Amino acid sequence: MGKIGFRLLVLLLLCCLLGCRPIKKTREAFEQTQYCYNGSKTGLVEKIDLNGWYAFTETSGGTSFEVKCVFFEDGMFIYHFNPAYFKETADKKNGFYSRGTQWGRYVLVGDTIKAQFIESPGGMSWSKGHIWFQIANRTSLKWLAFKYGDPIHVANIGQYQNRDMSIGSFTSAPAMPNADKAWIKSRSWFWCDIQKFKVWKQQRK
């Protein structure tokens, strides 16, 4: 292989590596904020049912589509959960846990759930999304606000409430994802404490 060919190969490898890693600003949106993963229980299970998903219907221009969200007791979160995709690809190497699923973390503030998520590797972008919900009762959530990019702030929350969303109703399921298998949990920048991350990785071997 000539010098030019070797340099092109190195450049291609670098591009692939960079494509598998979000930009610094996106990584820091987890590791330096309240959305970093610490493994602690959130207490959300005491307020709502968790063994299933919450489905919201958005109506726009005479058409409607559904958005399903999943919450885990350790703070893990899935935006736009696809039960069929989970069932079909959960056991595949490049399936549900590593491609096509937007994982993130939520925090519980009183009766408000604030979540941040990111597109999975191989997607069109590494944009992070923000979404807030208000707990209505044990099986219902109100969609408060949604936006990509910078975080949602209470002062301007009205700007992000223009989506016509139904109350999110709960659907139980006998089999749900294992959050420990999520691609994002294997990234050190997702964790609050790098030592806890190393212990978790060692225990997974």
PDB file of C-alpha atoms in Angstrom:
ATOM      1  CA  MET A   1       0.000   0.000   0.000  1.00  0.00           C
ATOM      2  CA  GLY A   2       1.421   3.383  -0.998  1.00  0.00           C
ATOM      3  CA  LYS A   3       1.704   6.448   1.231  1.00  0.00           C
ATOM      4  CA  ILE A   4      -1.406   8.031  -0.248  1.00  0.00           C
ATOM      5  CA  GLY A   5      -3.442   4.868   0.259  1.00  0.00           C
ATOM      6  CA  PHE A   6      -2.203   4.532   3.835  1.00  0.00           C
ATOM      7  CA  ARG A   7      -3.105   8.127   4.644  1.00  0.00           C
ATOM      8  CA  LEU A   8      -6.579   7.672   3.176  1.00  0.00           C
ATOM      9  CA  LEU A   9      -7.053   4.549   5.312  1.00  0.00           C
ATOM     10  CA  VAL A  10      -5.984   6.401   8.462  1.00  0.00           C
ATOM     11  CA  LEU A  11      -8.302   9.295   7.594  1.00  0.00           C
ATOM     12  CA  LEU A  12     -11.198   6.885   7.046  1.00  0.00           C
ATOM     13  CA  LEU A  13     -10.574   5.200  10.400  1.00  0.00           C
ATOM     14  CA  LEU A  14     -10.464   8.566  12.170  1.00  0.00           C
ATOM     15  CA  CYS A  15     -13.764   9.564  10.574  1.00  0.00           C
ATOM     16  CA  CYS A  16     -15.349   6.307  11.705  1.00  0.00           C
ATOM     17  CA  LEU A  17     -14.090   6.806  15.253  1.00  0.00           C
ATOM     18  CA  LEU A  18     -15.360  10.377  15.379  1.00  0.00           C
ATOM     19  CA  GLY A  19     -18.687   9.242  13.972  1.00  0.00           C
ATOM     20  CA  CYS A  20     -19.094   6.899  16.940  1.00  0.00           C
ATOM     21  CA  ARG A  21     -18.562   9.662  19.476  1.00  0.00           C
ATOM     22  CA  PRO A  22     -20.768  12.712  20.074  1.00  0.00           C
ATOM     23  CA  ILE A  23     -19.212  16.153  20.012  1.00  0.00           C
ATOM     24  CA  LYS A  24     -17.707  17.484  23.249  1.00  0.00           C
ATOM     25  CA  LYS A  25     -20.652  19.800  23.933  1.00  0.00           C
ATOM     26  CA  THR A  26     -23.110  16.913  23.724  1.00  0.00           C
ATOM     27  CA  ARG A  27     -21.004  14.652  25.956  1.00  0.00           C
ATOM     28  CA  GLU A  28     -20.676  17.397  28.541  1.00  0.00           C
ATOM     29  CA  ALA A  29     -24.458  17.837  28.508  1.00  0.00           C
ATOM     30  CA  PHE A  30     -24.516  14.526  30.401  1.00  0.00           C
ATOM     31  CA  GLU A  31     -21.253  14.230  32.316  1.00  0.00           C
ATOM     32  CA  GLN A  32     -21.281  17.734  33.772  1.00  0.00           C
ATOM     33  CA  THR A  33     -24.992  18.077  34.533  1.00  0.00           C
ATOM     34  CA  GLN A  34     -27.842  16.581  36.539  1.00  0.00           C
ATOM     35  CA  TYR A  35     -28.394  14.137  33.675  1.00  0.00           C
ATOM     36  CA  CYS A  36     -25.233  12.131  34.286  1.00  0.00           C
ATOM     37  CA  TYR A  37     -25.909   8.551  35.374  1.00  0.00           C
ATOM     38  CA  ASN A  38     -25.259   7.657  39.020  1.00  0.00           C
ATOM     39  CA  GLY A  39     -27.078   4.346  39.364  1.00  0.00           C
ATOM     40  CA  SER A  40     -29.288   5.562  42.207  1.00  0.00           C
ATOM     41  CA  LYS A  41     -33.010   4.870  42.402  1.00  0.00           C
ATOM     42  CA  THR A  42     -35.135   7.892  41.584  1.00  0.00           C
ATOM     43  CA  GLY A  43     -38.254   7.031  43.556  1.00  0.00           C
ATOM     44  CA  LEU A  44     -40.404   7.407  40.442  1.00  0.00           C
ATOM     45  CA  VAL A  45     -41.892   3.942  40.957  1.00  0.00           C
ATOM     46  CA  GLU A  46     -43.644   5.326  44.027  1.00  0.00           C
ATOM     47  CA  LYS A  47     -45.481   7.851  41.843  1.00  0.00           C
ATOM     48  CA  ILE A  48     -46.229   6.045  38.567  1.00  0.00           C
ATOM     49  CA  ASP A  49     -46.223   2.551  37.071  1.00  0.00           C
ATOM     50  CA  LEU A  50     -42.967   1.686  35.308  1.00  0.00           C
ATOM     51  CA  ASN A  51     -43.384  -1.824  33.903  1.00  0.00           C
ATOM     52  CA  GLY A  52     -44.501  -0.634  30.493  1.00  0.00           C
ATOM     53  CA  TRP A  53     -44.625   2.570  28.442  1.00  0.00           C
ATOM     54  CA  TYR A  54     -46.525   5.869  28.257  1.00  0.00           C
ATOM     55  CA  ALA A  55     -48.046   6.643  24.860  1.00  0.00           C
ATOM     56  CA  PHE A  56     -48.766  10.184  23.670  1.00  0.00           C
ATOM     57  CA  THR A  57     -50.660  11.001  20.486  1.00  0.00           C
ATOM     58  CA  GLU A  58     -49.667  14.119  18.559  1.00  0.00           C
ATOM     59  CA  THR A  59     -52.185  15.635  16.162  1.00  0.00           C
ATOM     60  CA  SER A  60     -50.984  17.987  13.437  1.00  0.00           C
ATOM     61  CA  GLY A  61     -52.527  18.986  10.107  1.00  0.00           C
ATOM     62  CA  GLY A  62     -55.250  16.402  10.360  1.00  0.00           C
ATOM     63  CA  THR A  63     -52.819  13.536  10.918  1.00  0.00           C
ATOM     64  CA  SER A  64     -51.637  11.942  14.119  1.00  0.00           C
ATOM     65  CA  PHE A  65     -48.817   9.731  15.312  1.00  0.00           C
ATOM     66  CA  GLU A  66     -47.816   8.154  18.587  1.00  0.00           C
ATOM     67  CA  VAL A  67     -44.778   8.705  20.786  1.00  0.00           C
ATOM     68  CA  LYS A  68     -43.986   6.106  23.445  1.00  0.00           C
ATOM     69  CA  CYS A  69     -41.687   6.824  26.399  1.00  0.00           C
ATOM     70  CA  VAL A  70     -40.190   4.413  28.909  1.00  0.00           C
ATOM     71  CA  PHE A  71     -38.845   5.173  32.393  1.00  0.00           C
ATOM     72  CA  PHE A  72     -36.620   2.987  34.561  1.00  0.00           C
ATOM     73  CA  GLU A  73     -36.210   3.219  38.323  1.00  0.00           C
ATOM     74  CA  ASP A  74     -32.459   3.919  38.024  1.00  0.00           C
ATOM     75  CA  GLY A  75     -33.103   7.052  35.952  1.00  0.00           C
ATOM     76  CA  MET A  76     -32.683   5.570  32.488  1.00  0.00           C
ATOM     77  CA  PHE A  77     -35.112   6.789  29.839  1.00  0.00           C
ATOM     78  CA  ILE A  78     -36.163   5.897  26.285  1.00  0.00           C
ATOM     79  CA  TYR A  79     -37.733   8.429  23.932  1.00  0.00           C
ATOM     80  CA  HIS A  80     -39.854   7.123  21.031  1.00  0.00           C
ATOM     81  CA  PHE A  81     -39.821   3.505  22.180  1.00  0.00           C
ATOM     82  CA  ASN A  82     -40.752   0.980  19.488  1.00  0.00           C
ATOM     83  CA  PRO A  83     -42.090  -2.262  21.042  1.00  0.00           C
ATOM     84  CA  ALA A  84     -42.011  -4.131  17.716  1.00  0.00           C
ATOM     85  CA  TYR A  85     -38.382  -3.151  17.066  1.00  0.00           C
ATOM     86  CA  PHE A  86     -37.483  -4.217  20.599  1.00  0.00           C
ATOM     87  CA  LYS A  87     -39.139  -7.607  20.145  1.00  0.00           C
ATOM     88  CA  GLU A  88     -37.544  -8.229  16.752  1.00  0.00           C
ATOM     89  CA  THR A  89     -33.980  -7.026  17.398  1.00  0.00           C
ATOM     90  CA  ALA A  90     -33.279  -7.142  21.150  1.00  0.00           C
ATOM     91  CA  ASP A  91     -30.970 -10.141  20.704  1.00  0.00           C
ATOM     92  CA  LYS A  92     -29.181  -8.829  17.623  1.00  0.00           C
ATOM     93  CA  LYS A  93     -25.716  -7.251  17.824  1.00  0.00           C
ATOM     94  CA  ASN A  94     -26.704  -4.080  15.991  1.00  0.00           C
ATOM     95  CA  GLY A  95     -30.318  -4.114  17.080  1.00  0.00           C
ATOM     96  CA  PHE A  96     -32.431  -2.375  19.707  1.00  0.00           C
ATOM     97  CA  TYR A  97     -29.731  -1.769  22.331  1.00  0.00           C
ATOM     98  CA  SER A  98     -27.101  -0.333  20.000  1.00  0.00           C
ATOM     99  CA  ARG A  99     -28.953   1.169  17.025  1.00  0.00           C
ATOM    100  CA  GLY A 100     -32.192   3.019  16.455  1.00  0.00           C
ATOM    101  CA  THR A 101     -33.101   3.690  20.096  1.00  0.00           C
ATOM    102  CA  GLN A 102     -32.850   7.084  21.765  1.00  0.00           C
ATOM    103  CA  TRP A 103     -31.608   6.516  25.302  1.00  0.00           C
ATOM    104  CA  GLY A 104     -31.013   9.077  28.013  1.00  0.00           C
ATOM    105  CA  ARG A 105     -31.683   9.891  31.629  1.00  0.00           C
ATOM    106  CA  TYR A 106     -34.411  11.662  33.585  1.00  0.00           C
ATOM    107  CA  VAL A 107     -34.531  13.442  36.928  1.00  0.00           C
ATOM    108  CA  LEU A 108     -37.573  13.744  39.159  1.00  0.00           C
ATOM    109  CA  VAL A 109     -38.351  17.199  40.544  1.00  0.00           C
ATOM    110  CA  GLY A 110     -41.506  17.049  42.634  1.00  0.00           C
ATOM    111  CA  ASP A 111     -44.197  15.900  40.192  1.00  0.00           C
ATOM    112  CA  THR A 112     -42.193  16.932  37.122  1.00  0.00           C
ATOM    113  CA  ILE A 113     -40.059  14.483  35.144  1.00  0.00           C
ATOM    114  CA  LYS A 114     -37.251  16.139  33.197  1.00  0.00           C
ATOM    115  CA  ALA A 115     -35.478  13.954  30.648  1.00  0.00           C
ATOM    116  CA  GLN A 116     -32.578  14.336  28.254  1.00  0.00           C
ATOM    117  CA  PHE A 117     -31.823  11.846  25.486  1.00  0.00           C
ATOM    118  CA  ILE A 118     -29.566  11.383  22.479  1.00  0.00           C
ATOM    119  CA  GLU A 119     -29.804   9.588  19.159  1.00  0.00           C
ATOM    120  CA  SER A 120     -27.971   6.271  18.951  1.00  0.00           C
ATOM    121  CA  PRO A 121     -24.746   5.593  16.998  1.00  0.00           C
ATOM    122  CA  GLY A 122     -25.320   5.294  13.281  1.00  0.00           C
ATOM    123  CA  GLY A 123     -28.097   7.869  13.259  1.00  0.00           C
ATOM    124  CA  MET A 124     -28.326  11.020  11.191  1.00  0.00           C
ATOM    125  CA  SER A 125     -27.006  13.243  13.979  1.00  0.00           C
ATOM    126  CA  TRP A 126     -25.899  13.339  17.595  1.00  0.00           C
ATOM    127  CA  SER A 127     -28.481  15.935  18.605  1.00  0.00           C
ATOM    128  CA  LYS A 128     -29.702  15.754  22.171  1.00  0.00           C
ATOM    129  CA  GLY A 129     -33.345  16.252  23.026  1.00  0.00           C
ATOM    130  CA  HIS A 130     -35.112  17.543  26.129  1.00  0.00           C
ATOM    131  CA  ILE A 131     -38.582  16.655  27.292  1.00  0.00           C
ATOM    132  CA  TRP A 132     -40.595  17.435  30.435  1.00  0.00           C
ATOM    133  CA  PHE A 133     -43.647  15.646  31.782  1.00  0.00           C
ATOM    134  CA  GLN A 134     -45.998  16.339  34.673  1.00  0.00           C
ATOM    135  CA  ILE A 135     -47.393  13.427  36.666  1.00  0.00           C
ATOM    136  CA  ALA A 136     -51.196  13.411  36.553  1.00  0.00           C
ATOM    137  CA  ASN A 137     -51.759  10.122  38.385  1.00  0.00           C
ATOM    138  CA  ARG A 138     -50.196   6.654  38.609  1.00  0.00           C
ATOM    139  CA  THR A 139     -50.955   5.827  34.984  1.00  0.00           C
ATOM    140  CA  SER A 140     -51.091   9.211  33.258  1.00  0.00           C
ATOM    141  CA  LEU A 141     -48.537  11.869  32.308  1.00  0.00           C
ATOM    142  CA  LYS A 142     -48.998  15.319  30.818  1.00  0.00           C
ATOM    143  CA  TRP A 143     -46.555  16.354  28.067  1.00  0.00           C
ATOM    144  CA  LEU A 144     -45.178  19.724  29.222  1.00  0.00           C
ATOM    145  CA  ALA A 145     -42.440  20.718  26.784  1.00  0.00           C
ATOM    146  CA  PHE A 146     -40.057  19.373  24.161  1.00  0.00           C
ATOM    147  CA  LYS A 147     -37.059  20.748  22.278  1.00  0.00           C
ATOM    148  CA  TYR A 148     -33.739  19.793  20.730  1.00  0.00           C
ATOM    149  CA  GLY A 149     -30.446  21.529  21.467  1.00  0.00           C
ATOM    150  CA  ASP A 150     -30.127  23.689  24.560  1.00  0.00           C
ATOM    151  CA  PRO A 151     -32.011  22.743  27.745  1.00  0.00           C
ATOM    152  CA  ILE A 152     -35.564  23.817  28.549  1.00  0.00           C
ATOM    153  CA  HIS A 153     -35.832  26.615  31.121  1.00  0.00           C
ATOM    154  CA  VAL A 154     -38.897  27.421  33.180  1.00  0.00           C
ATOM    155  CA  ALA A 155     -38.729  31.082  32.120  1.00  0.00           C
ATOM    156  CA  ASN A 156     -39.321  30.219  28.450  1.00  0.00           C
ATOM    157  CA  ILE A 157     -41.166  26.915  28.722  1.00  0.00           C
ATOM    158  CA  GLY A 158     -44.157  28.402  26.899  1.00  0.00           C
ATOM    159  CA  GLN A 159     -42.137  28.448  23.657  1.00  0.00           C
ATOM    160  CA  TYR A 160     -41.966  24.653  23.646  1.00  0.00           C
ATOM    161  CA  GLN A 161     -45.583  23.799  24.409  1.00  0.00           C
ATOM    162  CA  ASN A 162     -46.962  24.224  20.907  1.00  0.00           C
ATOM    163  CA  ARG A 163     -47.351  20.490  20.206  1.00  0.00           C
ATOM    164  CA  ASP A 164     -50.917  19.184  20.397  1.00  0.00           C
ATOM    165  CA  MET A 165     -50.251  16.128  22.555  1.00  0.00           C
ATOM    166  CA  SER A 166     -52.745  13.907  24.326  1.00  0.00           C
ATOM    167  CA  ILE A 167     -52.347  12.855  27.950  1.00  0.00           C
ATOM    168  CA  GLY A 168     -49.870   9.982  28.021  1.00  0.00           C
ATOM    169  CA  SER A 169     -51.599   6.779  29.042  1.00  0.00           C
ATOM    170  CA  PHE A 170     -49.801   3.767  30.494  1.00  0.00           C
ATOM    171  CA  THR A 171     -49.607   0.367  28.813  1.00  0.00           C
ATOM    172  CA  SER A 172     -48.157  -2.500  30.813  1.00  0.00           C
ATOM    173  CA  ALA A 173     -45.937  -5.090  29.146  1.00  0.00           C
ATOM    174  CA  PRO A 174     -44.724  -8.541  30.286  1.00  0.00           C
ATOM    175  CA  ALA A 175     -41.251  -7.990  28.845  1.00  0.00           C
ATOM    176  CA  MET A 176     -39.386  -4.682  28.840  1.00  0.00           C
ATOM    177  CA  PRO A 177     -35.831  -3.653  27.874  1.00  0.00           C
ATOM    178  CA  ASN A 178     -32.847  -4.233  30.154  1.00  0.00           C
ATOM    179  CA  ALA A 179     -31.364  -0.760  30.616  1.00  0.00           C
ATOM    180  CA  ASP A 180     -27.958  -2.255  31.493  1.00  0.00           C
ATOM    181  CA  LYS A 181     -27.618  -3.266  27.840  1.00  0.00           C
ATOM    182  CA  ALA A 182     -28.181   0.255  26.504  1.00  0.00           C
ATOM    183  CA  TRP A 183     -25.327   1.545  24.346  1.00  0.00           C
ATOM    184  CA  ILE A 184     -25.208   4.834  26.249  1.00  0.00           C
ATOM    185  CA  LYS A 185     -24.531   3.160  29.587  1.00  0.00           C
ATOM    186  CA  SER A 186     -21.265   1.759  28.211  1.00  0.00           C
ATOM    187  CA  ARG A 187     -19.958   5.292  27.560  1.00  0.00           C
ATOM    188  CA  SER A 188     -17.872   6.800  30.364  1.00  0.00           C
ATOM    189  CA  TRP A 189     -19.110  10.343  29.606  1.00  0.00           C
ATOM    190  CA  PHE A 190     -22.646   9.261  30.546  1.00  0.00           C
ATOM    191  CA  TRP A 191     -21.598   8.562  34.140  1.00  0.00           C
ATOM    192  CA  CYS A 192     -21.214  10.984  37.050  1.00  0.00           C
ATOM    193  CA  ASP A 193     -18.403   8.966  38.650  1.00  0.00           C
ATOM    194  CA  ILE A 194     -15.766   7.336  36.439  1.00  0.00           C
ATOM    195  CA  GLN A 195     -14.834   4.895  39.210  1.00  0.00           C
ATOM    196  CA  LYS A 196     -18.418   3.635  39.441  1.00  0.00           C
ATOM    197  CA  PHE A 197     -18.367   3.245  35.677  1.00  0.00           C
ATOM    198  CA  LYS A 198     -15.212   1.118  35.828  1.00  0.00           C
ATOM    199  CA  VAL A 199     -16.714  -1.084  38.555  1.00  0.00           C
ATOM    200  CA  TRP A 200     -19.890  -1.525  36.519  1.00  0.00           C
ATOM    201  CA  LYS A 201     -17.872  -2.440  33.398  1.00  0.00           C
ATOM    202  CA  GLN A 202     -15.845  -4.971  35.380  1.00  0.00           C
ATOM    203  CA  GLN A 203     -18.989  -6.568  36.795  1.00  0.00           C
ATOM    204  CA  ARG A 204     -20.416  -6.891  33.286  1.00  0.00           C
ATOM    205  CA  LYS A 205     -17.511  -9.055  32.070  1.00  0.00           C
TER     206      LYS A 205
END
